[in-house]
CSV table of C-alpha atoms in Angstrom, one decimal:
chain,number,residue,atom,x,y,z
O,63,UNK,CA,8.7,-8.2,-3.0
O,64,UNK,CA,9.5,-6.0,0.0
O,65,UNK,CA,13.3,-5.2,0.4
O,66,UNK,CA,12.8,-2.7,3.8
O,67,UNK,CA,10.0,-1.3,5.2
O,68,UNK,CA,10.4,2.5,5.9
O,69,UNK,CA,8.8,4.6,8.8
O,70,UNK,CA,9.0,7.9,10.8
O,71,UNK,CA,8.6,8.3,14.2
O,72,UNK,CA,5.0,7.8,14.8
O,73,UNK,CA,5.0,4.6,13.0
O,74,UNK,CA,7.8,3.0,14.1
O,75,UNK,CA,6.1,0.4,15.9
O,76,UNK,CA,4.0,-0.8,13.8
O,77,UNK,CA,6.5,-0.7,10.4
O,78,UNK,CA,8.7,-3.2,13.0
O,79,UNK,CA,6.4,-5.4,13.6
O,80,UNK,CA,5.5,-5.5,9.9
O,81,UNK,CA,9.5,-5.5,9.1
O,82,UNK,CA,10.2,-7.9,12.1
O,83,UNK,CA,7.5,-10.6,10.4
O,84,UNK,CA,8.3,-9.9,6.8
O,85,UNK,CA,11.5,-10.7,7.5
O,86,UNK,CA,13.3,-7.7,6.5
O,87,UNK,CA,14.9,-4.5,7.7
O,88,UNK,CA,12.7,-2.0,9.0
O,89,UNK,CA,14.5,2.3,8.5
O,90,UNK,CA,13.6,5.5,9.4
O,91,UNK,CA,13.3,7.6,6.7
O,92,UNK,CA,14.4,10.7,8.8
O,93,UNK,CA,17.7,9.4,10.1
O,94,UNK,CA,18.8,6.5,8.5
O,95,UNK,CA,21.4,6.2,5.9
O,96,UNK,CA,19.8,5.3,1.6
O,97,UNK,CA,23.3,5.1,0.1
O,98,UNK,CA,23.6,2.7,-2.2
O,99,UNK,CA,20.0,1.0,-1.8
O,100,UNK,CA,18.9,2.5,-5.2
O,101,UNK,CA,17.4,-0.7,-6.0
O,102,UNK,CA,15.2,-2.0,-2.5
O,103,UNK,CA,12.4,-2.1,-2.3
O,104,UNK,CA,9.8,0.0,-0.1
O,105,UNK,CA,7.0,0.0,1.8
O,106,UNK,CA,6.4,3.0,3.0
O,107,UNK,CA,5.3,3.2,6.3
O,108,UNK,CA,3.6,6.4,6.7
O,109,UNK,CA,6.9,8.7,5.8
O,110,UNK,CA,6.9,11.6,3.9
O,111,UNK,CA,11.2,11.3,3.7
O,112,UNK,CA,12.2,10.8,0.1
O,113,UNK,CA,14.7,7.9,-0.1
O,114,UNK,CA,16.3,7.2,-3.4
O,115,UNK,CA,14.7,3.4,-3.2
O,116,UNK,CA,12.0,1.7,-5.5
O,117,UNK,CA,8.3,2.8,-3.6
O,118,UNK,CA,6.4,-0.8,-3.9
O,119,UNK,CA,3.6,0.4,-1.9
O,120,UNK,CA,2.6,4.1,-0.4
O,121,UNK,CA,4.4,6.8,-2.9
O,122,UNK,CA,5.5,10.1,-0.9
O,123,UNK,CA,3.7,11.8,-3.2
O,124,UNK,CA,0.5,9.5,-1.9
O,125,UNK,CA,1.6,9.9,2.0
O,126,UNK,CA,2.4,13.7,1.2
O,127,UNK,CA,-1.3,14.4,0.2
O,128,UNK,CA,-3.3,12.3,3.2
O,129,UNK,CA,-1.0,13.7,6.0
O,130,UNK,CA,-2.2,17.4,4.5
O,131,UNK,CA,-6.4,16.8,6.1
O,132,UNK,CA,-7.2,20.0,4.0
O,133,UNK,CA,-5.8,18.3,0.3
O,134,UNK,CA,-7.2,15.0,1.8
O,135,UNK,CA,-11.0,16.6,1.7
O,136,UNK,CA,-10.3,18.5,-1.1
O,137,UNK,CA,-9.4,15.2,-2.5
O,138,UNK,CA,-12.1,13.0,-1.7
O,139,UNK,CA,-14.6,15.8,-1.8
O,140,UNK,CA,-13.7,16.2,-5.3
O,141,UNK,CA,-14.0,12.0,-5.7
O,142,UNK,CA,-17.5,11.9,-3.7
O,143,UNK,CA,-16.6,10.6,-0.9
O,144,UNK,CA,-18.1,12.3,2.5
O,145,UNK,CA,-16.4,14.3,4.0
O,146,UNK,CA,-17.1,16.4,6.7
O,147,UNK,CA,-18.5,20.2,5.8
O,148,UNK,CA,-15.2,22.3,6.4
O,149,UNK,CA,-13.6,25.4,5.3
O,150,UNK,CA,-10.1,27.2,6.0
O,151,UNK,CA,-11.1,30.7,7.2
O,152,UNK,CA,-12.3,31.9,10.5
O,153,UNK,CA,-14.7,34.1,8.8
O,154,UNK,CA,-16.3,31.5,6.7
O,155,UNK,CA,-17.7,29.7,9.6
O,156,UNK,CA,-21.1,28.9,8.9
O,157,UNK,CA,-23.8,30.1,11.1
O,158,UNK,CA,-25.5,26.8,11.4
O,159,UNK,CA,-22.8,24.9,12.2
O,160,UNK,CA,-24.2,23.8,16.8
O,161,UNK,CA,-20.4,22.4,16.6
O,162,UNK,CA,-17.0,23.7,14.9
O,163,UNK,CA,-14.1,21.3,15.2
O,164,UNK,CA,-10.6,23.9,15.1
O,165,UNK,CA,-7.5,22.4,13.6
O,166,UNK,CA,-4.6,24.9,14.8
O,167,UNK,CA,-2.1,22.4,12.1
O,168,UNK,CA,-3.7,20.7,9.7
O,169,UNK,CA,-0.9,18.6,9.6
O,170,UNK,CA,-1.1,17.6,12.8
O,171,UNK,CA,-0.8,14.1,14.4
O,172,UNK,CA,-4.3,12.4,16.8
O,173,UNK,CA,-6.2,15.2,18.1
O,174,UNK,CA,-3.2,17.7,18.5
O,175,UNK,CA,-3.9,21.3,18.3
O,176,UNK,CA,-7.7,20.0,17.8
O,177,UNK,CA,-10.6,21.7,20.2
O,178,UNK,CA,-14.1,21.9,19.8
O,179,UNK,CA,-16.4,24.8,20.5
O,180,UNK,CA,-19.9,25.8,20.4
O,181,UNK,CA,-21.4,27.6,17.8
O,182,UNK,CA,-21.9,31.6,19.4
O,183,UNK,CA,-18.4,31.0,20.8
O,184,UNK,CA,-15.1,33.1,20.0
O,185,UNK,CA,-13.8,31.1,16.9
O,186,UNK,CA,-10.2,30.8,17.6
O,187,UNK,CA,-7.6,31.3,14.5
O,188,UNK,CA,-6.8,27.7,12.9
O,189,UNK,CA,-5.8,25.7,9.8
O,190,UNK,CA,-8.7,23.9,9.0
O,191,UNK,CA,-12.4,24.5,10.4
O,192,UNK,CA,-14.8,21.1,10.1
O,193,UNK,CA,-18.4,20.8,10.9
O,194,UNK,CA,-18.7,18.6,14.0
O,195,UNK,CA,-20.4,15.1,12.9
O,196,UNK,CA,-22.7,14.3,15.0
O,197,UNK,CA,-22.5,10.9,15.7
O,198,UNK,CA,-22.6,6.7,17.4
O,199,UNK,CA,-19.7,4.5,16.3
O,200,UNK,CA,-16.4,5.5,15.2
O,201,UNK,CA,-14.2,3.2,13.1
O,202,UNK,CA,-11.1,2.1,11.7
O,203,UNK,CA,-11.2,1.0,7.6
O,204,UNK,CA,-8.0,-1.1,6.6
O,205,UNK,CA,-7.6,-0.5,2.7
O,206,UNK,CA,-4.6,-2.1,1.1
O,207,UNK,CA,-4.2,-2.1,-2.8
O,208,UNK,CA,-8.2,-1.5,-3.6
O,209,UNK,CA,-9.6,-4.6,-1.2
O,210,UNK,CA,-10.8,-4.1,2.6
O,211,UNK,CA,-8.6,-5.8,4.6
O,212,UNK,CA,-10.3,-5.3,8.3
O,213,UNK,CA,-13.0,-3.3,9.9
O,214,UNK,CA,-12.8,-1.7,13.9
O,215,UNK,CA,-14.9,-0.7,15.7
O,216,UNK,CA,-13.1,2.5,17.6
O,217,UNK,CA,-13.3,2.3,21.3
O,218,UNK,CA,-11.0,5.4,24.1
O,219,UNK,CA,-9.2,3.6,26.6
O,220,UNK,CA,-8.7,5.5,28.9
O,221,UNK,CA,-5.4,6.6,28.3
O,222,UNK,CA,-5.6,9.2,25.7
O,223,UNK,CA,-5.8,5.9,22.7
O,224,UNK,CA,-7.6,3.6,21.9
O,225,UNK,CA,-9.2,0.0,21.2
O,226,UNK,CA,-9.6,-1.6,17.9
O,227,UNK,CA,-12.2,-4.5,18.0
O,228,UNK,CA,-12.2,-6.6,15.1
O,229,UNK,CA,-15.5,-6.7,13.3
O,230,UNK,CA,-17.5,-9.0,10.9
O,231,UNK,CA,-17.8,-7.1,7.3
O,232,UNK,CA,-21.4,-7.2,7.7
O,233,UNK,CA,-23.6,-4.6,6.7
O,234,UNK,CA,-20.7,-2.4,5.9
O,235,UNK,CA,-20.9,-2.9,2.3
O,236,UNK,CA,-21.2,1.1,1.4
O,237,UNK,CA,-18.4,2.3,3.5
O,238,UNK,CA,-16.4,-0.5,2.2
O,239,UNK,CA,-17.0,1.2,-1.3
O,240,UNK,CA,-16.0,4.5,-0.8
O,241,UNK,CA,-13.2,3.8,1.7
O,242,UNK,CA,-11.6,1.8,-1.8
O,243,UNK,CA,-12.8,4.8,-3.8
O,244,UNK,CA,-11.1,7.3,-1.3
O,245,UNK,CA,-7.5,5.6,-1.5
O,246,UNK,CA,-8.1,5.1,-5.2
O,247,UNK,CA,-8.6,9.2,-5.1
O,248,UNK,CA,-5.5,9.8,-2.9
O,249,UNK,CA,-3.8,7.2,-4.8
O,250,UNK,CA,-2.4,5.6,-1.2
O,251,UNK,CA,-1.9,1.5,-1.4
O,252,UNK,CA,-1.8,1.0,2.2
O,253,UNK,CA,-4.2,3.4,4.1
O,254,UNK,CA,-6.8,2.9,7.5
O,255,UNK,CA,-9.4,5.3,7.1
O,256,UNK,CA,-11.4,6.7,10.5
O,257,UNK,CA,-14.2,6.8,9.9
O,258,UNK,CA,-17.6,8.5,11.9
O,259,UNK,CA,-20.6,7.5,11.4
O,260,UNK,CA,-24.7,7.9,12.8
O,261,UNK,CA,-25.0,4.8,10.9
O,262,UNK,CA,-23.3,1.9,8.4
O,263,UNK,CA,-25.1,4.0,5.9
O,264,UNK,CA,-24.5,7.6,6.9
O,265,UNK,CA,-20.9,8.4,7.6
O,266,UNK,CA,-17.4,10.8,7.0
O,267,UNK,CA,-14.3,10.3,6.5
O,268,UNK,CA,-12.0,11.8,9.3
O,269,UNK,CA,-8.9,11.9,8.5
O,270,UNK,CA,-6.5,9.0,6.3
O,271,UNK,CA,-3.6,7.2,8.2
O,272,UNK,CA,-0.6,6.4,6.3
O,273,UNK,CA,0.7,4.8,9.4
O,274,UNK,CA,-2.2,2.8,11.1
O,275,UNK,CA,-1.3,0.3,14.0
O,276,UNK,CA,-0.7,-2.9,12.6
O,277,UNK,CA,-3.4,-5.6,14.2
O,278,UNK,CA,-2.3,-9.4,13.8
O,279,UNK,CA,-5.6,-9.7,11.4
O,280,UNK,CA,-3.6,-7.0,8.7
O,281,UNK,CA,-0.7,-7.8,9.8
O,282,UNK,CA,-1.1,-11.8,8.7
O,283,UNK,CA,-2.9,-10.3,5.4
O,284,UNK,CA,-0.1,-8.7,4.6
O,285,UNK,CA,2.3,-10.7,4.7
O,286,UNK,CA,0.6,-13.1,2.8
O,287,UNK,CA,0.6,-10.8,0.0
O,288,UNK,CA,4.0,-9.7,0.3
O,289,UNK,CA,6.4,-12.6,1.8
O,290,UNK,CA,7.0,-14.0,-1.7
């Protein structure tokens, strides 16, 4: 079903790992030459570059929407999926927000260009402002083709990254439904949602990752689904 896994630099490691498991080629969507590959079927692993190939998983348009956090929030809010309260103008930031997450670039990777300030401090000019969602847990929910494949709790690894701990799918019914709804609204086939939660029923989706870290559980599932 898949001939090539296309990636951009941030998702290179996971994309190459998936390509190896599938026994297919991994190619950089921005740097490699796709001449003569119009008939090749592509798994787009978080890349917004256009290629002449047949995209089977993750259209460029859907990836673009997910990369842009403002577009993501707008689409999800319209679909009734819980997201943080947000504005795009510093003068629109409500006075009742206790803490404000300021993102200099709405397309920034991970926490690049992000700062958290308290109400009363000078609000910097930024592309996106969200109300900080006070939470107890952060999760990664992976969805493929309208189904939740795996859920992980996210813990900081002390080196600026995250450790993902596999969780049994118990008590996550509402979160599962909302993540599937979110993927459908965004038109994305394969995605890892970052979810912050007070409880398993009180949560918001922070981000839609179209090139999420490939875990063993997800790799096994994708290989079973795609290697035909």
